[in-house]
mmCIF file of N, CA and C in Angstrom:
data_model
loop_
_atom_site.group_PDB
_atom_site.id
_atom_site.type_symbol
_atom_site.label_atom_id
_atom_site.label_comp_id
_atom_site.label_asym_id
_atom_site.label_seq_id
_atom_site.Cartn_x
_atom_site.Cartn_y
_atom_site.Cartn_z
ATOM 1 N N MET A 1 18.550 65.653 -2.752
ATOM 2 C CA MET A 1 17.414 65.675 -1.904
ATOM 3 C C MET A 1 16.882 64.209 -3.039
ATOM 4 N N PHE A 2 16.522 64.420 -4.259
ATOM 5 C CA PHE A 2 15.966 63.003 -5.002
ATOM 6 C C PHE A 2 16.591 61.963 -4.482
ATOM 7 N N ARG A 3 18.046 61.721 -4.480
ATOM 8 C CA ARG A 3 18.706 60.582 -4.105
ATOM 9 C C ARG A 3 18.498 60.505 -2.370
ATOM 10 N N ARG A 4 18.414 61.129 -1.555
ATOM 11 C CA ARG A 4 17.789 60.399 -0.044
ATOM 12 C C ARG A 4 16.556 59.994 -0.676
ATOM 13 N N ALA A 5 15.409 60.606 -1.483
ATOM 14 C CA ALA A 5 13.893 60.681 -1.466
ATOM 15 C C ALA A 5 13.953 58.358 -1.715
ATOM 16 N N PHE A 6 14.542 59.004 -3.064
ATOM 17 C CA PHE A 6 15.016 57.544 -3.564
ATOM 18 C C PHE A 6 14.964 56.632 -2.738
ATOM 19 N N TRP A 7 16.272 56.922 -2.069
ATOM 20 C CA TRP A 7 16.753 55.890 -0.809
ATOM 21 C C TRP A 7 15.615 55.432 0.228
ATOM 22 N N PHE A 8 15.353 56.218 0.820
ATOM 23 C CA PHE A 8 13.972 56.293 1.706
ATOM 24 C C PHE A 8 12.859 55.749 1.052
ATOM 25 N N THR A 9 12.820 55.661 -0.226
ATOM 26 C CA THR A 9 10.887 54.655 -0.799
ATOM 27 C C THR A 9 12.039 53.424 -0.532
ATOM 28 N N ALA A 10 13.107 53.061 -1.560
ATOM 29 C CA ALA A 10 13.501 52.160 -1.845
ATOM 30 C C ALA A 10 13.800 50.934 -0.293
ATOM 31 N N GLY A 11 13.422 51.542 1.204
ATOM 32 C CA GLY A 11 13.969 51.250 2.340
ATOM 33 C C GLY A 11 12.928 50.573 2.836
ATOM 34 N N ALA A 12 11.850 51.451 2.305
ATOM 35 C CA ALA A 12 10.673 51.430 2.965
ATOM 36 C C ALA A 12 10.236 50.540 2.738
ATOM 37 N N ALA A 13 10.281 50.237 1.347
ATOM 38 C CA ALA A 13 9.311 49.041 0.364
ATOM 39 C C ALA A 13 9.897 47.673 0.902
ATOM 40 N N ALA A 14 11.283 47.434 1.064
ATOM 41 C CA ALA A 14 12.088 46.741 1.318
ATOM 42 C C ALA A 14 11.659 46.247 2.836
ATOM 43 N N GLY A 15 11.183 46.797 3.564
ATOM 44 C CA GLY A 15 10.936 46.565 4.978
ATOM 45 C C GLY A 15 9.519 46.014 4.725
ATOM 46 N N VAL A 16 8.529 46.552 4.251
ATOM 47 C CA VAL A 16 7.352 46.632 4.359
ATOM 48 C C VAL A 16 7.505 44.844 3.133
ATOM 49 N N TRP A 17 7.908 44.995 2.260
ATOM 50 C CA TRP A 17 8.315 43.225 1.200
ATOM 51 C C TRP A 17 8.604 42.328 2.812
ATOM 52 N N ALA A 18 9.697 42.506 3.484
ATOM 53 C CA ALA A 18 10.020 41.808 4.500
ATOM 54 C C ALA A 18 9.357 41.464 5.869
ATOM 55 N N THR A 19 8.704 42.712 6.205
ATOM 56 C CA THR A 19 7.498 42.448 7.369
ATOM 57 C C THR A 19 6.510 41.338 6.820
ATOM 58 N N THR A 20 5.933 41.472 5.273
ATOM 59 C CA THR A 20 4.760 40.570 5.172
ATOM 60 C C THR A 20 5.204 39.096 4.636
ATOM 61 N N LYS A 21 6.761 39.260 3.714
ATOM 62 C CA LYS A 21 7.338 37.365 4.026
ATOM 63 C C LYS A 21 7.388 36.890 5.741
ATOM 64 N N VAL A 22 7.776 37.564 6.256
ATOM 65 C CA VAL A 22 8.202 37.058 8.048
ATOM 66 C C VAL A 22 6.263 36.564 8.291
ATOM 67 N N ASN A 23 5.921 37.587 8.123
ATOM 68 C CA ASN A 23 4.276 37.515 8.805
ATOM 69 C C ASN A 23 3.515 36.421 7.966
ATOM 70 N N ARG A 24 3.253 35.840 6.430
ATOM 71 C CA ARG A 24 3.167 34.989 5.801
ATOM 72 C C ARG A 24 4.220 33.904 6.560
ATOM 73 N N GLN A 25 4.846 33.633 6.884
ATOM 74 C CA GLN A 25 6.131 32.483 7.391
ATOM 75 C C GLN A 25 5.505 31.807 8.724
ATOM 76 N N LEU A 26 5.567 33.121 9.746
ATOM 77 C CA LEU A 26 4.795 32.924 10.948
ATOM 78 C C LEU A 26 3.322 32.362 10.698
ATOM 79 N N LYS A 27 2.258 32.651 10.044
ATOM 80 C CA LYS A 27 1.354 32.015 9.956
ATOM 81 C C LYS A 27 1.342 30.754 9.293
ATOM 82 N N LYS A 28 2.052 30.222 8.679
ATOM 83 C CA LYS A 28 2.466 28.577 8.145
ATOM 84 C C LYS A 28 2.847 28.532 9.324
ATOM 85 N N LEU A 29 3.171 28.672 10.993
ATOM 86 C CA LEU A 29 3.532 27.785 11.698
ATOM 87 C C LEU A 29 3.261 28.167 12.847
ATOM 88 N N THR A 30 1.906 28.864 12.705
ATOM 89 C CA THR A 30 0.784 28.185 13.636
ATOM 90 C C THR A 30 0.480 27.069 14.189
ATOM 91 N N PRO A 31 0.200 26.683 15.301
ATOM 92 C CA PRO A 31 -0.714 25.021 15.230
ATOM 93 C C PRO A 31 -1.704 24.736 14.465
ATOM 94 N N GLU A 32 -2.611 25.635 13.898
ATOM 95 C CA GLU A 32 -4.056 25.510 13.635
ATOM 96 C C GLU A 32 -3.391 25.274 11.662
ATOM 97 N N SER A 33 -1.933 25.851 11.414
ATOM 98 C CA SER A 33 -2.049 25.445 10.297
ATOM 99 C C SER A 33 -0.843 25.020 9.959
ATOM 100 N N LEU A 34 -0.133 24.115 11.146
ATOM 101 C CA LEU A 34 0.881 22.850 10.729
ATOM 102 C C LEU A 34 -0.535 21.691 11.003
ATOM 103 N N ALA A 35 -1.246 22.014 11.373
ATOM 104 C CA ALA A 35 -2.315 20.407 11.300
ATOM 105 C C ALA A 35 -2.740 20.528 10.351
ATOM 106 N N ALA A 36 -3.281 21.116 9.746
ATOM 107 C CA ALA A 36 -3.929 21.184 8.358
ATOM 108 C C ALA A 36 -3.398 21.095 7.526
ATOM 109 N N GLN A 37 -1.899 21.490 7.312
ATOM 110 C CA GLN A 37 -0.465 20.460 5.927
ATOM 111 C C GLN A 37 -0.225 19.324 6.276
ATOM 112 N N ALA A 38 0.072 18.776 8.267
ATOM 113 C CA ALA A 38 -0.143 17.388 7.951
ATOM 114 C C ALA A 38 -1.158 16.454 7.422
ATOM 115 N N ALA A 39 -2.091 17.038 7.410
ATOM 116 C CA ALA A 39 -4.011 16.412 7.207
ATOM 117 C C ALA A 39 -3.609 16.677 5.391
ATOM 118 N N ASP A 40 -3.563 17.419 5.327
ATOM 119 C CA ASP A 40 -3.137 17.610 3.699
ATOM 120 C C ASP A 40 -2.240 16.611 2.453
ATOM 121 N N LYS A 41 -1.217 16.593 4.030
ATOM 122 C CA LYS A 41 0.067 15.796 2.614
ATOM 123 C C LYS A 41 -0.511 13.676 3.261
ATOM 124 N N ALA A 42 -1.288 13.789 4.457
ATOM 125 C CA ALA A 42 -1.566 12.281 5.056
ATOM 126 C C ALA A 42 -2.825 12.147 3.296
ATOM 127 N N VAL A 43 -3.618 12.894 3.786
ATOM 128 C CA VAL A 43 -4.297 12.673 2.652
ATOM 129 C C VAL A 43 -3.807 12.334 1.327
ATOM 130 N N GLU A 44 -3.133 13.129 0.985
ATOM 131 C CA GLU A 44 -1.877 13.339 -0.142
ATOM 132 C C GLU A 44 -0.971 11.376 -0.449
ATOM 133 N N ALA A 45 -1.044 11.602 0.737
ATOM 134 C CA ALA A 45 -0.087 9.898 0.805
ATOM 135 C C ALA A 45 -1.097 8.662 0.971
ATOM 136 N N GLY A 46 -2.483 9.266 1.688
ATOM 137 C CA GLY A 46 -3.428 8.050 1.115
ATOM 138 C C GLY A 46 -3.307 7.797 -0.392
ATOM 139 N N HIS A 47 -3.556 8.679 -1.184
ATOM 140 C CA HIS A 47 -3.855 8.689 -2.435
ATOM 141 C C HIS A 47 -2.862 8.316 -3.194
ATOM 142 N N ARG A 48 -1.916 8.322 -3.151
ATOM 143 C CA ARG A 48 -0.790 7.298 -3.756
ATOM 144 C C ARG A 48 -0.647 5.771 -3.148
ATOM 145 N N LEU A 49 -0.741 6.078 -1.918
ATOM 146 C CA LEU A 49 -0.843 4.450 -1.393
ATOM 147 C C LEU A 49 -2.312 3.457 -2.307
ATOM 148 N N LYS A 50 -3.271 4.432 -2.378
ATOM 149 C CA LYS A 50 -4.464 3.463 -2.996
ATOM 150 C C LYS A 50 -3.888 3.331 -4.284
ATOM 151 N N ASP A 51 -3.062 4.923 -5.213
ATOM 152 C CA ASP A 51 -2.915 3.886 -6.451
ATOM 153 C C ASP A 51 -2.171 2.770 -6.842
ATOM 154 N N PHE A 52 -1.071 2.905 -5.697
ATOM 155 C CA PHE A 52 0.169 2.131 -5.848
ATOM 156 C C PHE A 52 -0.451 0.700 -5.287
ATOM 157 N N ALA A 53 -1.839 0.369 -4.461
ATOM 158 C CA ALA A 53 -2.386 -0.798 -4.541
ATOM 159 C C ALA A 53 -3.031 -1.064 -5.785
ATOM 160 N N LEU A 54 -4.096 0.113 -5.684
ATOM 161 C CA LEU A 54 -4.774 -0.377 -7.338
ATOM 162 C C LEU A 54 -3.533 -1.586 -8.430
ATOM 163 N N ASP A 55 -2.608 0.076 -8.575
ATOM 164 C CA ASP A 55 -1.388 -0.498 -9.817
ATOM 165 C C ASP A 55 -0.757 -2.238 -9.314
ATOM 166 N N VAL A 56 -0.726 -2.822 -8.311
ATOM 167 C CA VAL A 56 -0.285 -3.636 -7.694
ATOM 168 C C VAL A 56 -1.243 -5.202 -8.189
ATOM 169 N N LYS A 57 -2.531 -4.852 -7.831
ATOM 170 C CA LYS A 57 -3.663 -5.643 -8.014
ATOM 171 C C LYS A 57 -3.919 -5.658 -9.874
ATOM 172 N N ALA A 58 -3.722 -4.794 -10.357
ATOM 173 C CA ALA A 58 -3.943 -4.672 -11.626
ATOM 174 C C ALA A 58 -3.008 -5.954 -12.270
ATOM 175 N N GLY A 59 -1.297 -5.419 -11.732
ATOM 176 C CA GLY A 59 -0.503 -6.185 -12.570
ATOM 177 C C GLY A 59 -0.622 -7.808 -12.076
ATOM 178 N N MET A 60 -1.026 -7.948 -10.574
ATOM 179 C CA MET A 60 -0.897 -9.238 -9.773
ATOM 180 C C MET A 60 -2.096 -9.930 -11.172
ATOM 181 N N THR A 61 -3.002 -9.207 -11.187
ATOM 182 C CA THR A 61 -4.540 -10.019 -12.264
ATOM 183 C C THR A 61 -3.773 -9.960 -13.425
ATOM 184 N N GLN A 62 -3.098 -9.446 -14.151
ATOM 185 C CA GLN A 62 -2.054 -9.664 -15.684
ATOM 186 C C GLN A 62 -1.176 -10.759 -15.528
ATOM 187 N N ARG A 63 -0.831 -11.215 -14.611
ATOM 188 C CA ARG A 63 0.112 -11.574 -14.379
ATOM 189 C C ARG A 63 -0.508 -13.398 -14.338
ATOM 190 N N GLU A 64 -1.626 -13.786 -13.292
ATOM 191 C CA GLU A 64 -2.168 -14.665 -13.334
ATOM 192 C C GLU A 64 -2.762 -15.080 -13.907
ATOM 193 N N ASP A 65 -3.186 -14.276 -15.479
ATOM 194 C CA ASP A 65 -3.703 -14.627 -16.225
ATOM 195 C C ASP A 65 -3.251 -15.259 -17.270
ATOM 196 N N GLU A 66 -1.765 -14.036 -17.362
ATOM 197 C CA GLU A 66 -0.515 -14.878 -18.185
ATOM 198 C C GLU A 66 -0.180 -16.697 -17.552
ATOM 199 N N LEU A 67 -0.273 -16.643 -16.361
ATOM 200 C CA LEU A 67 0.172 -18.145 -16.069
ATOM 201 C C LEU A 67 -1.591 -19.060 -16.082
ATOM 202 N N ASN A 68 -2.173 -18.660 -15.609
ATOM 203 C CA ASN A 68 -3.350 -19.353 -15.830
ATOM 204 C C ASN A 68 -3.274 -19.741 -17.801
ATOM 205 N N ASP A 69 -3.228 -18.985 -18.406
ATOM 206 C CA ASP A 69 -2.795 -19.256 -20.124
ATOM 207 C C ASP A 69 -1.990 -20.468 -20.059
ATOM 208 N N ALA A 70 -0.733 -19.908 -19.337
ATOM 209 C CA ALA A 70 0.395 -20.814 -19.765
ATOM 210 C C ALA A 70 0.597 -22.473 -18.902
ATOM 211 N N LEU A 71 -0.412 -22.525 -18.012
ATOM 212 C CA LEU A 71 -1.175 -23.413 -17.029
ATOM 213 C C LEU A 71 -2.151 -24.250 -17.882
ATOM 214 N N GLY A 72 -3.072 -23.712 -18.977
ATOM 215 C CA GLY A 72 -3.837 -24.310 -19.304
ATOM 216 C C GLY A 72 -5.499 -24.415 -18.313
ATOM 217 N N LEU A 73 -5.101 -23.313 -17.233
ATOM 218 C CA LEU A 73 -6.060 -23.040 -16.450
ATOM 219 C C LEU A 73 -7.285 -22.359 -16.536
ATOM 220 N N HIS A 74 -8.202 -22.621 -17.526
ATOM 221 C CA HIS A 74 -8.897 -21.263 -17.571
ATOM 222 C C HIS A 74 -10.844 -21.011 -17.126
ATOM 223 N N GLN A 75 -11.139 -19.719 -17.117
ATOM 224 C CA GLN A 75 -11.962 -19.178 -16.497
ATOM 225 C C GLN A 75 -12.854 -20.378 -16.751
ATOM 226 N N ASP A 76 -13.847 -21.379 -15.653
ATOM 227 C CA ASP A 76 -15.373 -21.799 -15.711
ATOM 228 C C ASP A 76 -16.106 -20.916 -16.181
ATOM 229 N N PRO A 77 -17.174 -20.481 -17.014
ATOM 230 C CA PRO A 77 -17.799 -19.876 -16.875
ATOM 231 C C PRO A 77 -19.086 -19.769 -15.798
ATOM 232 N N ASP A 78 -19.298 -20.984 -15.140
ATOM 233 C CA ASP A 78 -20.268 -20.808 -14.313
ATOM 234 C C ASP A 78 -19.887 -20.256 -12.689
ATOM 235 N N ARG A 79 -18.790 -20.085 -12.615
ATOM 236 C CA ARG A 79 -18.062 -19.624 -11.037
ATOM 237 C C ARG A 79 -17.617 -18.034 -11.063
ATOM 238 N N PRO A 80 -17.443 -17.542 -10.579
ATOM 239 C CA PRO A 80 -17.627 -16.083 -10.347
ATOM 240 C C PRO A 80 -16.446 -15.636 -10.628
ATOM 241 N N ASP A 81 -16.248 -14.541 -10.767
ATOM 242 C CA ASP A 81 -14.813 -14.624 -11.649
ATOM 243 C C ASP A 81 -13.677 -14.116 -10.709
ATOM 244 N N ASN A 82 -13.516 -14.445 -9.380
ATOM 245 C CA ASN A 82 -11.987 -14.342 -8.596
ATOM 246 C C ASN A 82 -12.449 -16.202 -8.651
ATOM 247 N N VAL A 83 -12.468 -16.946 -9.065
ATOM 248 C CA VAL A 83 -12.230 -18.203 -8.772
ATOM 249 C C VAL A 83 -12.105 -18.774 -10.139
ATOM 250 N N THR A 84 -10.504 -20.054 -10.615
ATOM 251 C CA THR A 84 -10.328 -20.180 -11.460
ATOM 252 C C THR A 84 -10.410 -21.698 -11.190
ATOM 253 N N ALA A 85 -10.734 -22.372 -12.276
ATOM 254 C CA ALA A 85 -10.871 -23.934 -12.118
ATOM 255 C C ALA A 85 -9.713 -24.502 -11.974
ATOM 256 N N LEU A 86 -9.689 -25.812 -10.893
ATOM 257 C CA LEU A 86 -8.525 -27.162 -10.768
ATOM 258 C C LEU A 86 -8.240 -27.797 -12.073
ATOM 259 N N PRO A 87 -7.268 -27.901 -11.719
ATOM 260 C CA PRO A 87 -7.185 -29.175 -13.594
ATOM 261 C C PRO A 87 -8.336 -30.389 -13.009
ATOM 262 N N GLY A 88 -7.914 -31.449 -11.434
ATOM 263 C CA GLY A 88 -8.669 -32.238 -11.428
ATOM 264 C C GLY A 88 -8.819 -32.313 -9.849
ATOM 265 N N PRO A 89 -9.624 -33.453 -9.386
ATOM 266 C CA PRO A 89 -10.043 -34.136 -8.201
ATOM 267 C C PRO A 89 -8.770 -33.923 -7.330
ATOM 268 N N ARG A 90 -8.479 -33.423 -6.455
ATOM 269 C CA ARG A 90 -7.366 -34.079 -5.420
ATOM 270 C C ARG A 90 -7.264 -35.368 -5.252
ATOM 271 N N ARG A 91 -6.087 -35.793 -4.852
ATOM 272 C CA ARG A 91 -6.426 -37.490 -4.083
ATOM 273 C C ARG A 91 -5.844 -37.802 -2.490
ATOM 274 N N LEU A 92 -6.553 -38.025 -2.394
ATOM 275 C CA LEU A 92 -7.013 -38.667 -0.106
ATOM 276 C C LEU A 92 -6.388 -39.512 -0.063
ATOM 277 N N ARG A 93 -5.871 -40.731 -0.642
ATOM 278 C CA ARG A 93 -5.515 -41.408 -0.699
ATOM 279 C C ARG A 93 -5.066 -41.891 0.421
ATOM 280 N N ALA A 94 -3.308 -41.268 1.205
ATOM 281 C CA ALA A 94 -3.062 -41.308 1.795
ATOM 282 C C ALA A 94 -4.132 -41.190 2.999
ATOM 283 N N ILE A 95 -4.731 -40.529 3.299
ATOM 284 C CA ILE A 95 -5.985 -40.413 4.477
ATOM 285 C C ILE A 95 -6.581 -41.296 4.807
ATOM 286 N N GLN A 96 -7.113 -41.836 3.750
ATOM 287 C CA GLN A 96 -8.781 -43.081 2.913
ATOM 288 C C GLN A 96 -8.003 -44.085 3.811
ATOM 289 N N ASN A 97 -6.627 -44.579 3.171
ATOM 290 C CA ASN A 97 -6.212 -45.767 3.875
ATOM 291 C C ASN A 97 -6.237 -46.195 4.598
ATOM 292 N N ASP A 98 -6.876 -47.375 5.562
ATOM 293 C CA ASP A 98 -6.458 -47.655 6.899
ATOM 294 C C ASP A 98 -5.676 -48.756 7.200
ATOM 295 N N LYS A 99 -4.946 -49.106 6.208
ATOM 296 C CA LYS A 99 -3.569 -49.887 6.497
ATOM 297 C C LYS A 99 -2.563 -49.441 6.841
ATOM 298 N N THR A 100 -2.387 -47.963 6.541
ATOM 299 C CA THR A 100 -0.949 -46.850 7.656
ATOM 300 C C THR A 100 -1.417 -46.742 8.209
ATOM 301 N N THR A 101 -2.948 -46.400 9.133
ATOM 302 C CA THR A 101 -2.840 -45.986 10.487
ATOM 303 C C THR A 101 -2.752 -47.052 11.101
ATOM 304 N N PRO A 102 -1.549 -46.487 12.468
ATOM 305 C CA PRO A 102 -1.354 -48.018 13.378
ATOM 306 C C PRO A 102 -2.393 -48.078 14.523
ATOM 307 N N LYS A 103 -2.062 -49.376 14.465
ATOM 308 C CA LYS A 103 -3.290 -49.904 15.661
ATOM 309 C C LYS A 103 -3.209 -49.486 17.359
ATOM 310 N N PHE A 104 -1.776 -49.562 17.147
ATOM 311 C CA PHE A 104 -1.251 -49.448 18.698
ATOM 312 C C PHE A 104 -0.566 -47.835 18.912
ATOM 313 N N SER A 105 -0.136 -47.720 19.835
ATOM 314 C CA SER A 105 0.031 -46.551 20.402
ATOM 315 C C SER A 105 1.469 -46.434 20.314
ATOM 316 N N TYR A 106 2.501 -44.888 20.532
ATOM 317 C CA TYR A 106 3.637 -44.667 21.050
ATOM 318 C C TYR A 106 3.928 -43.918 21.242
ATOM 319 N N ASN A 107 3.197 -44.304 22.545
ATOM 320 C CA ASN A 107 3.346 -43.413 23.629
ATOM 321 C C ASN A 107 4.211 -43.887 24.486
ATOM 322 N N ARG A 108 5.604 -43.836 24.762
ATOM 323 C CA ARG A 108 6.756 -44.312 25.311
ATOM 324 C C ARG A 108 6.297 -44.347 27.155
ATOM 325 N N ASN A 109 5.741 -43.566 27.797
ATOM 326 C CA ASN A 109 4.821 -43.187 29.266
ATOM 327 C C ASN A 109 4.117 -45.035 29.760
ATOM 328 N N GLU A 110 3.878 -45.245 28.249
ATOM 329 C CA GLU A 110 2.969 -46.416 28.677
ATOM 330 C C GLU A 110 3.593 -47.966 28.537
ATOM 331 N N ASP A 111 5.112 -47.803 28.501
ATOM 332 C CA ASP A 111 5.852 -48.893 28.549
ATOM 333 C C ASP A 111 6.541 -49.604 29.986
ATOM 334 N N HIS A 112 6.177 -48.383 30.660
ATOM 335 C CA HIS A 112 6.934 -48.698 32.370
ATOM 336 C C HIS A 112 5.956 -49.187 33.186
#
């Protein structure tokens, strides 16, 4: 008698446990729940991407500072933080020299 009552109680408890487990899984598969899970994953991925971008930017800034120190390009205090001073003026001699510009046209259609 006690053996039958024990197994009946154990079976009923297993049935309740299994039913609860199945109902939880079914609630997770509803469209609203799936949409909420997808939104949560997208937000989480966005945060990870933002953290990655900030790490890359910090690494770029650190490497740029190292290169500026190695090349002797120091920050000018009158300029904003994101602009570095150039070593000297650029040469525009090739553009400014009028002797190099041709006086005639190279258009082959005009020769005929």
